[in-house]
CSV table of C-alpha atoms (C1' of nucleotides) in Angstrom, one decimal:
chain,number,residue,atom,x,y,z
A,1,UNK,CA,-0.4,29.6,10.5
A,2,UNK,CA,-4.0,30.7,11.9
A,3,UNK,CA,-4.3,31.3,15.1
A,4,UNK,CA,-6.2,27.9,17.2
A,5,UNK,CA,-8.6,28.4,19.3
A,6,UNK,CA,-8.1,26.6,22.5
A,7,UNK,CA,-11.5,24.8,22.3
A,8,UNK,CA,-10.8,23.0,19.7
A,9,UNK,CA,-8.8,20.4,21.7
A,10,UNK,CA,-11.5,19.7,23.7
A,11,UNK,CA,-11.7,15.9,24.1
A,12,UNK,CA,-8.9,14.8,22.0
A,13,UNK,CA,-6.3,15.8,23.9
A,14,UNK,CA,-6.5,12.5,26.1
A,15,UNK,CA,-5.8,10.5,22.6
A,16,UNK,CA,-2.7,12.5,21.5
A,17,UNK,CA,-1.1,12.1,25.0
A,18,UNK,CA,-1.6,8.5,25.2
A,19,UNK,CA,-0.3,8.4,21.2
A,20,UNK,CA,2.8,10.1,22.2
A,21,UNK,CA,3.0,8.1,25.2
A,22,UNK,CA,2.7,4.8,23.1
A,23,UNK,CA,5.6,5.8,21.1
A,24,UNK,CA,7.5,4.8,25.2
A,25,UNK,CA,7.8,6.2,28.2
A,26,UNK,CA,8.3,10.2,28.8
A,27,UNK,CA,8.4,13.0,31.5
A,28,UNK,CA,5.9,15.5,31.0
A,29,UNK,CA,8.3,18.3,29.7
A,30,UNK,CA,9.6,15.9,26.9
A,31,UNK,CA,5.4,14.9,26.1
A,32,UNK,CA,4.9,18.6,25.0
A,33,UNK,CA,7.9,18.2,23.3
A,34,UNK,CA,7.1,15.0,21.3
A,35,UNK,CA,3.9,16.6,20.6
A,36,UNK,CA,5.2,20.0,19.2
A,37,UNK,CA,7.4,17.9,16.7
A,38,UNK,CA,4.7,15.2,15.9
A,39,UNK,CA,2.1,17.8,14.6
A,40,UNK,CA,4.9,19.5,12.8
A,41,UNK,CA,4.4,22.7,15.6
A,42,UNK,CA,0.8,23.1,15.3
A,43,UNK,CA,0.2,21.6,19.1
A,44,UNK,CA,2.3,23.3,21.5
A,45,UNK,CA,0.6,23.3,24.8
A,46,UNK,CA,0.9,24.9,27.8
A,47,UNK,CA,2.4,23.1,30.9
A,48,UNK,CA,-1.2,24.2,32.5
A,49,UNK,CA,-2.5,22.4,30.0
A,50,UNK,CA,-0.4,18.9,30.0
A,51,UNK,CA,0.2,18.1,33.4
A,52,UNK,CA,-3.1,18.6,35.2
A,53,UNK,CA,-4.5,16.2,31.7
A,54,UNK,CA,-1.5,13.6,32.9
A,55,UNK,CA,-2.5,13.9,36.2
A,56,UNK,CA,-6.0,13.1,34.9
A,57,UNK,CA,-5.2,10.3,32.8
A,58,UNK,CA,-3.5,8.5,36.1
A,59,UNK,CA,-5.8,8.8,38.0
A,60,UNK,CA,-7.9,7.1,35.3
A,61,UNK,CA,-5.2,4.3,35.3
A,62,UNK,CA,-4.6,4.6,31.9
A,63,UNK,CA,-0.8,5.9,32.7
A,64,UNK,CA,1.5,4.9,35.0
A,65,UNK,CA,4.4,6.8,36.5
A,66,UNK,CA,7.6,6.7,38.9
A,67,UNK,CA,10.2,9.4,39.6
A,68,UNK,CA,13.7,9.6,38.5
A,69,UNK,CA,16.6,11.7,38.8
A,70,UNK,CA,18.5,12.5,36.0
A,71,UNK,CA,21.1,15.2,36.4
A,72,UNK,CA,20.3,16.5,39.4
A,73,UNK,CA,16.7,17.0,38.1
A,74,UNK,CA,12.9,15.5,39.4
A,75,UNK,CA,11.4,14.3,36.9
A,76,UNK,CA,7.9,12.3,36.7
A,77,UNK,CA,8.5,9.1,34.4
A,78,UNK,CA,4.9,8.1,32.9
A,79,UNK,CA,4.4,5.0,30.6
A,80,UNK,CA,1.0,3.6,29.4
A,81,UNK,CA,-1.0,1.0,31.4
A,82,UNK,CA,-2.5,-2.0,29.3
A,83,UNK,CA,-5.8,-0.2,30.1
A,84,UNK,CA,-4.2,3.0,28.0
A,85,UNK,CA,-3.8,1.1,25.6
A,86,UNK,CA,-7.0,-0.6,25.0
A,87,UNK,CA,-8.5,3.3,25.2
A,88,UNK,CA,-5.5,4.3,22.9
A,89,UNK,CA,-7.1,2.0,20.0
A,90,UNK,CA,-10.9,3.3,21.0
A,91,UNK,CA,-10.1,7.2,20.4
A,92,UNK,CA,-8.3,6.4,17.3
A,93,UNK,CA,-11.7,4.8,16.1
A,94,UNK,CA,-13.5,7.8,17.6
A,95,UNK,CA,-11.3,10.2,16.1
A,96,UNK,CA,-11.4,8.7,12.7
A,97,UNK,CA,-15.2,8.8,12.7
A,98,UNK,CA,-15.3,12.8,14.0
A,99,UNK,CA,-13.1,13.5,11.4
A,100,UNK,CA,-14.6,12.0,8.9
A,101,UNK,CA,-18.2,13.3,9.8
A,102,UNK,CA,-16.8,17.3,10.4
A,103,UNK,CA,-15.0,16.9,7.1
A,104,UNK,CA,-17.8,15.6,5.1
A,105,UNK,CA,-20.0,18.7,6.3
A,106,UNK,CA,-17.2,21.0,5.8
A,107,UNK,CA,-16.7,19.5,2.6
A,108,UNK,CA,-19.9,19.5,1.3
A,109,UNK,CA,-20.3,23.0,-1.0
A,110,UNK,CA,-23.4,25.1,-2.3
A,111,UNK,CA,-22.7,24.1,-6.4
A,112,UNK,CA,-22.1,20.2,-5.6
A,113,UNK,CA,-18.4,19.7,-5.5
A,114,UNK,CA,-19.1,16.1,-7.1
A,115,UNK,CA,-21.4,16.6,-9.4
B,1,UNK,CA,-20.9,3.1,16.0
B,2,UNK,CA,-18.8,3.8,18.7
B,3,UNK,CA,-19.8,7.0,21.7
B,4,UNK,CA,-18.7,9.7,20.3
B,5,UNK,CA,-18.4,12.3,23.7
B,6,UNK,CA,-20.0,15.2,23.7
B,7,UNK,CA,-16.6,17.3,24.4
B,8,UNK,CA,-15.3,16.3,21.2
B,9,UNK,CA,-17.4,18.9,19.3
B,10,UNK,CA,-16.1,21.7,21.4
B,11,UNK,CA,-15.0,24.5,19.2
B,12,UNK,CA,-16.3,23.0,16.1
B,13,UNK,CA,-19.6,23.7,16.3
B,14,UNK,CA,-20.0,26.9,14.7
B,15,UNK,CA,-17.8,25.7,11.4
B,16,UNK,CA,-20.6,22.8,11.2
B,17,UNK,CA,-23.7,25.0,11.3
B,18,UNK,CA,-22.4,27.9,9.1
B,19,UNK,CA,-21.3,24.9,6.5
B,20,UNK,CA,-24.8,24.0,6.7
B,21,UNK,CA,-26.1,27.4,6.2
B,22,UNK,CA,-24.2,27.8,3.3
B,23,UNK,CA,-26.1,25.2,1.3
B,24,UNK,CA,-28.9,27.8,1.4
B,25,UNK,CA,-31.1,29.0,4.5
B,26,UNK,CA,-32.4,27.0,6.5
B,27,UNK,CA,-34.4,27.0,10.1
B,28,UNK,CA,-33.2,25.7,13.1
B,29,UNK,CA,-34.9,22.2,12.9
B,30,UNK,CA,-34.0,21.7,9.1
B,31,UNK,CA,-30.6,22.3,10.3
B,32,UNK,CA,-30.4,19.6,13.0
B,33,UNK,CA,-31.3,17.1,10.1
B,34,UNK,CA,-29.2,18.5,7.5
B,35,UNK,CA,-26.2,18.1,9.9
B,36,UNK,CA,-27.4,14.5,10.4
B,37,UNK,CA,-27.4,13.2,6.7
B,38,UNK,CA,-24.5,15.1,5.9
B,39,UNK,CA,-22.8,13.4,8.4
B,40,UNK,CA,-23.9,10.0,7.5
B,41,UNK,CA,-25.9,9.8,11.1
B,42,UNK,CA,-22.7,11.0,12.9
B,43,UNK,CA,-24.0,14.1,14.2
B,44,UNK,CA,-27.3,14.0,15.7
B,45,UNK,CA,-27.3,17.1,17.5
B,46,UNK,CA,-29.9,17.6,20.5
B,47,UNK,CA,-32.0,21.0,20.1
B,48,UNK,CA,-30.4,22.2,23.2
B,49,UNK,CA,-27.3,22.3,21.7
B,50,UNK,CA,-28.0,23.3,18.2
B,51,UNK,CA,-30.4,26.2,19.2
B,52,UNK,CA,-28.7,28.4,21.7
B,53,UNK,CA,-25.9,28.2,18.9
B,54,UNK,CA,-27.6,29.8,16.2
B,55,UNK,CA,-28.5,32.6,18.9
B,56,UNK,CA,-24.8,32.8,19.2
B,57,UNK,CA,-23.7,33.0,15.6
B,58,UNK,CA,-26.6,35.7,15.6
B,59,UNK,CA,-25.4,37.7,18.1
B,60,UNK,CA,-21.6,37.4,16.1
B,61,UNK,CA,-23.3,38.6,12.9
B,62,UNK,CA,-22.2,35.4,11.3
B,63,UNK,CA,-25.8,35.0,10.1
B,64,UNK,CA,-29.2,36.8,10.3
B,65,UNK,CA,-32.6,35.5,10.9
B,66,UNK,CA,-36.3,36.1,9.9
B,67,UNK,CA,-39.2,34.9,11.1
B,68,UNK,CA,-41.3,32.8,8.6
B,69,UNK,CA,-44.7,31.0,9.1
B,70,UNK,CA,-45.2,27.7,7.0
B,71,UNK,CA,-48.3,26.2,7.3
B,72,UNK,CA,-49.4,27.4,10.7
B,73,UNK,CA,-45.9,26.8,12.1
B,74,UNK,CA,-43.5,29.8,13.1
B,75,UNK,CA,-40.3,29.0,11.9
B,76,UNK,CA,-36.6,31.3,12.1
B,77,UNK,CA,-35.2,30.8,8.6
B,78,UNK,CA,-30.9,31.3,8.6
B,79,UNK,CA,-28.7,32.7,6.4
B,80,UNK,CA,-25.1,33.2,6.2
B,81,UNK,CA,-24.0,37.0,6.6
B,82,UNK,CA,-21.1,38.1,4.2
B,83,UNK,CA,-19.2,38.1,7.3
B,84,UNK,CA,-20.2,34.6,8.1
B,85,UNK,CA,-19.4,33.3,4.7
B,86,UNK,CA,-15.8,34.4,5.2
B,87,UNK,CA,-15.6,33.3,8.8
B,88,UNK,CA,-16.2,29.8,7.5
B,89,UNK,CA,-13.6,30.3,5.1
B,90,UNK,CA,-11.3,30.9,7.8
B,91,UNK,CA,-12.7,28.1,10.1
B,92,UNK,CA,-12.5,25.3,6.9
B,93,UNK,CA,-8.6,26.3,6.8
B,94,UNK,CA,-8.5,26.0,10.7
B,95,UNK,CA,-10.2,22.6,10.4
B,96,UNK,CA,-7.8,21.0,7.9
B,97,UNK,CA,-4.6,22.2,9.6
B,98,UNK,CA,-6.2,21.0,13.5
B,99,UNK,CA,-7.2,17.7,11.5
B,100,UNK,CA,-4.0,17.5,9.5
B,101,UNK,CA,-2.0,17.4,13.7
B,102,UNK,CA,-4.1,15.4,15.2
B,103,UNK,CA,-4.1,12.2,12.8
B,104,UNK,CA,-0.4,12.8,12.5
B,105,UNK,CA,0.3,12.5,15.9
B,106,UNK,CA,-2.1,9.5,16.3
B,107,UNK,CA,-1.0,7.9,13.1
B,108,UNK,CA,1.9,7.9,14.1
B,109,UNK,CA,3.2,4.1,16.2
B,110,UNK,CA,6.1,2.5,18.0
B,111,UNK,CA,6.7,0.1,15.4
B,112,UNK,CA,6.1,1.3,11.7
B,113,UNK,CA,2.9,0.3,10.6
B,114,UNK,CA,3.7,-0.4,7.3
B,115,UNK,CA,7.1,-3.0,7.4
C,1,DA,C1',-62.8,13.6,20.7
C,2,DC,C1',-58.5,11.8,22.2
C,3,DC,C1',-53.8,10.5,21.9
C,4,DT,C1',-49.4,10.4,20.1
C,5,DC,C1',-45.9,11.6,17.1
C,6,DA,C1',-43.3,14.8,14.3
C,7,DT,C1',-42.4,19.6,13.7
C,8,DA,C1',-40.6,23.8,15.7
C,9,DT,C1',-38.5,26.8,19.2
C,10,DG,C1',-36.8,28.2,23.7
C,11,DT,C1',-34.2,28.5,28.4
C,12,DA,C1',-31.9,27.5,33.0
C,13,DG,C1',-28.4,25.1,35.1
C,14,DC,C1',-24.8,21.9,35.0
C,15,DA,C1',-20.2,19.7,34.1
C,16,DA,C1',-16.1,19.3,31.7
C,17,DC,C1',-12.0,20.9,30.1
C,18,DG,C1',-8.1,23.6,28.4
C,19,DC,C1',-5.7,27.7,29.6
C,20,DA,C1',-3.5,31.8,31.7
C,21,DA,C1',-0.9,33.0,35.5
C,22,DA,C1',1.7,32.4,39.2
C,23,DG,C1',4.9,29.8,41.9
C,24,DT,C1',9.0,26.4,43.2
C,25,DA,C1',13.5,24.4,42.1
C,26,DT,C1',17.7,22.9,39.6
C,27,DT,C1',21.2,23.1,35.8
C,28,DG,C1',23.6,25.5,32.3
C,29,DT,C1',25.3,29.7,30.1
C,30,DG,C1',26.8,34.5,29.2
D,1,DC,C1',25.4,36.9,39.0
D,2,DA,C1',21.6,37.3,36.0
D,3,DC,C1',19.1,34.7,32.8
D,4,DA,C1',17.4,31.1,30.1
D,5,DA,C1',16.1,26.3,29.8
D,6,DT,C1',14.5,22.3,32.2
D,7,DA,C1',10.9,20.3,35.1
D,8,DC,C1',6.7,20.2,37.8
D,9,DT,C1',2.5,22.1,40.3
D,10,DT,C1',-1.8,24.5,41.4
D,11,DT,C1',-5.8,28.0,41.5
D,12,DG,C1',-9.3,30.0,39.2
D,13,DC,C1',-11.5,31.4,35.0
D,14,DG,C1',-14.2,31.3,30.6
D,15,DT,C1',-16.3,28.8,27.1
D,16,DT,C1',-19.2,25.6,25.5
D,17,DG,C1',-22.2,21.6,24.6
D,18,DC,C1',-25.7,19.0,26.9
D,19,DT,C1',-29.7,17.5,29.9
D,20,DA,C1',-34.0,18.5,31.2
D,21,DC,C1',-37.9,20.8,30.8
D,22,DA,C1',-41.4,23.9,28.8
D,23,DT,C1',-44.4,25.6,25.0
D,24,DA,C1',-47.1,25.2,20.7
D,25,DT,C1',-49.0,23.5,16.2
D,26,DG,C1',-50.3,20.0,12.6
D,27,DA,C1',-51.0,15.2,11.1
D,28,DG,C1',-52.4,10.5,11.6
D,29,DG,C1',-54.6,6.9,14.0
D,30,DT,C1',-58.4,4.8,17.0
DNA sequence: ACCTCATATGTAGCAACGCAAAGTATTGTG
DNA sequence: CACAATACTTTGCGTTGCTACATATGAGGT
């Protein structure tokens, strides 16, 4: 597994925490877990990372959250907003198009791949 | 064609224009439209951005420079250092695997997609 | 001659964002 | 009782792409 460079999430991260989110509602701690699994353990973030881009994201209304209590433990409830949603379906267009442009660059070789 | 944000590039950059270089050297401005029909008009990268880059890559020893002067005009023709050459190498790998996460986890919906 | 566009390069300053690091608090385990 | 796991928070930093502006030459049009 090379190692990622932290930059590279730059701007997508917004998209995989409203995918995750989509799949229903989570506390932060299990996000990062859903997100380790999902990528098959190539995204495992930081708390620093995943709760100040929650945080973010509420503010934006595009999450929604309320606190529970489950054994004895705080914990910060967050579930999409219609709004999320629409923005959800958006970055999945965006993403599809960035991808597709970076991998037809990267792609593209010095003897012509197709001929 | 949907915004694409300029944050999504973050950390990608540097893959993109040693790619280019790799079809053969090139100067800056060549490079900018290289990267543009490559990409199918995807990335249409302002000189601001494009420029201090190369510098950068420079400076890294990922490629080396010489000045040129085609019809009255000064140009910096690129080319990728061994060192460069493998960096991309390195970078295409990163690319697939960072790709690979990302559309799993947004591929990825409440109710199966395909049922 | 004049203007404008395309070609070609450069830099200063800004804004955004992910992260490291540190801290708080509770529950479970050895 | 120490320690890990769970769970959340915040400050400050570094990197990076972009906007805006500046400079200069050649080509084409009027």
């Amino acid at each position: 597994m090379l190692p990622m460079r932290p930059e590279l999430l730059k701007g997508h991260l917004d998209a995989l925490l409203l995918a995750v989110l989509e799949h229903g509602p989570r506390h932060g701690y299990a996000v990062i877990e859903t997100l380790r699994t999902d990528s098959g353990g190539a995204l495992d973030l930081p708390t620093g990372t995943v709760y100040p881009a929650l945080h973010r994201l509420e503010r934006a209304g595009l999450i929604a959250s309320n606190w529970e209590t489950v054994g004895g433990r705080r914990r910060r409830g967050y579930h999409l907003t219609p709004a999320g949603e629409a923005v959800l379906g958006e970055q999945r267009a965006v993403w599809d198009q960035f991808a597709t442009a970076v991998t037809a660059v990267l792609a593209r070789r010095p003897w012509p791949a197709t001929a």
